[in-house]
XYZ file of C-alpha atoms in Angstrom:
345
model
C 36.302 331.631 122.215
C 38.155 327.951 122.048
C 39.755 326.609 124.936
C 43.191 326.520 125.109
C 45.363 323.305 125.068
C 47.524 322.373 128.049
C 49.013 319.294 129.129
C 46.828 318.640 132.230
C 43.663 319.317 130.259
C 44.874 316.707 127.355
C 45.460 314.301 129.957
C 41.942 314.608 131.701
C 40.435 314.109 128.058
C 42.367 311.093 127.557
C 41.318 309.558 131.022
C 37.269 310.602 130.356
C 37.530 308.837 127.062
C 38.088 305.772 128.484
C 34.653 306.424 129.983
C 32.823 307.209 126.991
C 32.724 310.808 127.920
C 33.603 314.132 125.859
C 34.157 317.640 127.021
C 31.521 319.786 125.266
C 33.937 322.771 125.402
C 36.480 320.778 122.996
C 33.669 320.186 120.246
C 30.907 322.945 120.839
C 31.880 324.958 117.853
C 31.237 322.033 115.425
C 28.594 320.961 117.262
C 26.271 324.210 117.236
C 27.585 326.224 114.288
C 26.712 329.955 113.305
C 25.176 329.072 109.847
C 24.470 325.537 108.675
C 27.790 323.733 107.766
C 27.574 320.707 105.048
C 29.396 318.473 103.136
C 26.675 318.839 100.282
C 28.071 320.404 97.407
C 26.191 321.768 94.256
C 26.430 319.874 91.074
C 24.755 319.257 88.120
C 23.979 315.657 86.154
C 23.255 315.512 82.363
C 20.178 313.179 81.793
C 22.078 312.377 78.335
C 24.918 310.500 80.024
C 23.066 308.926 82.636
C 20.828 307.433 79.771
C 23.577 306.151 77.877
C 24.667 304.345 81.260
C 21.359 303.144 82.188
C 20.905 301.641 78.422
C 24.229 299.832 79.081
C 23.133 298.776 82.329
C 19.613 297.284 80.772
C 22.542 294.866 78.948
C 23.862 293.882 82.157
C 21.517 292.958 84.585
C 17.705 292.486 84.828
C 15.018 294.800 86.687
C 14.238 291.593 88.365
C 17.616 290.313 89.507
C 18.230 294.185 90.521
C 14.869 294.443 92.214
C 15.297 298.267 90.852
C 17.503 299.163 88.316
C 18.565 302.468 89.214
C 21.748 304.676 88.976
C 22.039 306.748 92.765
C 22.692 310.226 92.245
C 25.229 310.623 94.911
C 26.416 314.528 95.885
C 29.815 314.760 95.285
C 30.662 315.975 98.904
C 28.751 312.805 100.055
C 30.309 310.131 98.145
C 30.014 306.499 99.415
C 26.667 307.329 101.193
C 24.359 307.196 98.985
C 22.920 310.674 99.367
C 22.274 313.263 97.231
C 21.850 315.782 99.932
C 22.258 315.151 104.119
C 18.837 313.693 104.291
C 17.415 312.547 100.799
C 18.133 310.019 98.283
C 17.925 310.175 94.351
C 18.322 308.133 91.624
C 17.309 307.408 87.870
C 15.368 304.539 87.208
C 14.907 302.581 83.688
C 12.294 300.135 83.211
C 12.510 298.885 79.780
C 9.768 296.879 77.356
C 9.064 293.435 79.505
C 10.373 294.649 82.494
C 8.879 293.729 85.873
C 10.228 295.474 89.062
C 8.579 293.210 91.803
C 6.410 294.161 94.721
C 7.754 295.132 97.697
C 7.228 297.819 100.206
C 9.478 299.504 102.902
C 9.244 302.328 105.746
C 11.045 305.016 103.331
C 7.940 306.971 101.116
C 9.157 307.679 97.565
C 8.505 309.690 94.773
C 8.483 309.330 91.099
C 9.100 311.916 88.795
C 8.980 310.703 85.196
C 11.706 312.173 82.725
C 11.223 310.269 79.460
C 8.551 307.379 78.044
C 5.053 307.150 77.709
C 2.927 304.314 79.307
C 4.789 302.407 81.708
C 2.805 301.730 84.612
C 3.399 301.909 88.611
C 0.882 300.033 90.921
C 0.283 301.260 94.435
C -1.466 299.584 96.754
C -3.900 297.639 94.215
C -4.174 300.512 91.832
C -2.214 300.942 88.760
C -1.245 304.468 86.884
C 0.073 304.662 83.521
C 2.750 307.365 83.350
C 3.938 309.748 81.101
C 6.856 312.586 80.988
C 6.074 315.166 83.827
C 3.818 313.136 86.241
C 4.660 312.991 90.019
C 3.545 309.561 91.448
C 3.781 308.777 94.953
C 4.904 305.428 96.852
C 4.085 306.048 100.504
C 5.324 304.451 103.387
C 4.559 300.744 103.678
C 2.738 300.721 100.727
C 3.106 297.733 98.229
C 4.307 299.167 95.005
C 5.533 297.635 91.834
C 6.724 298.581 88.158
C 6.301 297.352 84.626
C 6.647 298.300 81.157
C 4.726 296.854 78.364
C 4.717 299.459 75.649
C 7.882 299.334 73.297
C 10.081 301.907 74.617
C 11.800 302.349 77.746
C 11.033 304.836 80.366
C 12.816 306.812 82.722
C 12.098 308.434 85.851
C 13.729 310.477 88.848
C 13.709 308.442 92.169
C 13.217 310.691 95.411
C 13.417 308.924 98.826
C 14.068 310.067 102.386
C 15.999 306.876 102.977
C 18.812 309.030 104.720
C 16.212 310.544 107.016
C 14.795 306.924 107.728
C 18.455 305.722 108.483
C 19.200 308.469 110.943
C 16.047 307.920 112.918
C 16.880 303.823 112.737
C 13.202 303.352 111.573
C 13.685 300.944 108.262
C 11.196 298.240 107.683
C 11.069 296.265 104.373
C 9.256 293.284 103.244
C 8.982 291.589 99.505
C 5.907 290.311 97.937
C 4.553 286.631 97.602
C 4.371 287.451 93.390
C 6.484 289.823 91.563
C 3.155 291.654 90.695
C 0.376 292.906 92.929
C -3.453 292.408 91.928
C -4.616 295.148 90.549
C -8.066 295.958 92.935
C -9.059 299.315 91.710
C -9.639 300.999 88.325
C -6.687 303.344 86.850
C -7.728 306.730 88.036
C -9.471 305.627 90.932
C -7.764 307.877 93.753
C -7.771 311.182 91.453
C -11.317 310.878 90.812
C -12.169 310.317 94.366
C -9.735 313.010 95.903
C -8.329 315.114 92.750
C -11.125 317.681 92.215
C -11.939 319.434 95.137
C -13.884 317.007 96.415
C -13.950 314.475 99.199
C -15.770 311.259 100.065
C -17.936 312.793 102.897
C -16.803 309.971 105.293
C -13.295 309.685 104.289
C -11.151 309.266 107.530
C -7.559 308.590 106.600
C -4.517 308.137 109.305
C -1.922 308.575 106.665
C -0.555 311.743 106.377
C 0.509 311.098 102.836
C -1.908 312.714 100.209
C -4.669 309.753 98.872
C -3.805 310.691 95.590
C -0.693 308.918 94.393
C -0.643 309.979 91.034
C -0.531 313.995 89.768
C -0.662 314.046 86.120
C 1.718 316.466 84.167
C -1.243 317.645 81.774
C -3.029 319.092 85.012
C 0.137 319.960 86.698
C 0.798 322.313 83.483
C -2.602 323.601 83.019
C -2.309 324.983 86.674
C 0.889 326.628 85.767
C -0.732 328.426 82.831
C -3.567 329.263 84.585
C -1.557 330.858 87.247
C 0.440 332.590 84.671
C -2.457 334.545 83.463
C -2.524 336.334 86.788
C 0.911 337.821 86.131
C 2.025 337.573 89.994
C 5.644 336.376 89.433
C 7.670 335.985 92.405
C 10.822 337.821 92.252
C 12.960 334.408 93.582
C 10.852 331.839 92.490
C 9.100 332.981 89.096
C 5.913 331.069 89.787
C 6.532 328.199 92.203
C 3.328 325.906 93.466
C 3.454 322.933 95.662
C 2.158 319.618 95.605
C -0.541 319.403 98.147
C -2.768 317.004 100.274
C -6.255 317.602 99.749
C -7.485 316.074 102.758
C -5.275 318.552 104.580
C -3.676 321.267 102.278
C -0.190 320.097 103.623
C 2.584 318.948 101.589
C 1.820 315.636 99.754
C 4.155 313.676 101.318
C 4.931 314.378 105.053
C 8.849 314.184 104.808
C 9.279 315.227 101.325
C 8.032 318.679 99.842
C 7.605 318.548 96.022
C 7.283 321.701 94.004
C 6.742 322.892 90.205
C 8.180 326.547 88.878
C 7.478 328.174 85.574
C 9.991 330.472 84.759
C 9.201 332.226 81.676
C 11.561 333.139 78.697
C 14.321 336.172 79.997
C 13.348 335.826 83.476
C 16.071 336.353 86.166
C 15.155 335.395 89.815
C 16.349 337.683 92.646
C 18.990 335.848 95.089
C 17.310 333.226 97.365
C 18.887 330.876 100.279
C 16.736 328.324 102.184
C 17.803 325.463 104.736
C 16.366 323.035 103.000
C 18.811 321.388 100.402
C 17.036 321.095 97.254
C 17.235 318.839 94.235
C 15.877 319.975 90.987
C 14.905 318.517 87.399
C 14.049 320.015 84.589
C 11.171 318.973 82.542
C 10.989 321.898 79.989
C 13.074 324.384 78.461
C 16.917 325.782 79.308
C 18.288 328.153 81.760
C 21.096 328.399 83.972
C 21.297 328.050 87.653
C 24.406 330.057 89.968
C 24.541 328.349 93.262
C 27.176 330.318 95.127
C 30.458 330.378 92.937
C 28.966 327.854 90.547
C 27.031 328.227 87.464
C 25.507 325.563 85.825
C 23.655 325.447 82.026
C 20.744 322.862 82.431
C 18.287 321.932 79.638
C 15.312 319.266 79.553
C 15.876 316.238 81.964
C 18.973 317.787 83.494
C 19.226 317.239 87.257
C 21.045 319.776 89.632
C 21.260 320.064 93.373
C 21.457 323.294 95.914
C 22.810 322.661 99.136
C 21.484 324.454 102.188
C 21.860 328.076 102.851
C 23.473 328.515 99.932
C 22.588 331.430 97.395
C 21.070 330.571 94.180
C 19.810 332.125 91.018
C 18.051 330.885 87.837
C 18.101 332.521 84.791
C 15.414 330.984 81.840
C 16.611 331.466 78.065
C 13.132 329.453 77.386
C 10.065 328.977 79.056
C 11.059 326.580 81.713
C 9.567 324.391 84.033
C 11.455 323.089 86.890
C 10.335 320.067 89.451
C 11.976 320.177 92.711
C 11.873 318.016 96.164
C 13.545 318.974 99.507
C 12.819 318.000 103.117
C 10.883 321.207 104.081
C 7.803 319.830 105.469
C 10.464 318.055 108.157
C 12.139 321.472 108.704
C 8.963 323.582 109.303
C 7.183 320.945 111.679
C 10.430 320.925 113.481
C 10.653 324.916 113.418
C 13.729 324.588 111.866
C 13.496 326.181 108.298
C 14.309 329.346 107.483
C 14.644 331.218 104.144
C 16.566 334.503 103.095
C 15.328 336.517 100.292
C 18.285 338.706 99.748
C 17.320 342.056 97.969
C 13.875 340.389 96.471
């Protein structure tokens, strides 16, 4: 029950305002809400439109001048804040033939999910990986990384970072490198060969909570989905959904961002689902429709959409479809804040 305003009370509030004080009972309902209350809104971005704008941007500015040639996916309810959800950032990056995105490092953890192209590279802490569509690549916090493209075709990928979360915590640090490209010190595939086959170096000691595998090839991801499909154990809310994990401890691959891949077979319609982690989706295969609250979005390959916290969602696949997604679920789980509701599932 809200406190009634009276002249005496208003005078009191004005008096304490000068002392940088506020009466809790005047703001309680906005601070502690019965359910999540967010300005984040459902939205879909067509990759075809973004691609055209990116090509235009490629004629306007070099990757070196821009440092990263990226168009930010701004949530329509959070415009001007460089956020796709209240805690996460997303953008589309293009690296054209001959580009060098200069080496730098920062506190923010980043993921890359390749949408189009073959053979451009990312180098992370001295190891270079050539990327293909569907690959998931991690840039851990404060690791030196640069990008380049020595092929004849452009490459596009989805960037996901915990920028708003790090900003909220006032924990941001960033620095450039002396050279645009770091020296390659380890052979391609080194981290995957060491950690990606259910084997670990016997004396491995890691302080980082990020997976030691920084590149998860789509060929392996897709095979894992097909192997799981054979068991025919479909989740009513997710179809067949897997999380990318850290082989050292089985936790999420990134400490602040949960990353997932899911298969929806042709004709599959999910049961209603909602959760507290606002989630960004990218379609890599197939076509379908997602209903979020009162909104319905038709999507195809490389399209992207966002589902806000605690809004009902269903997927319908008109073809076999594969969706990549990411959210702040690892943070919420560690803080005992994560909640989900499976409706009638």
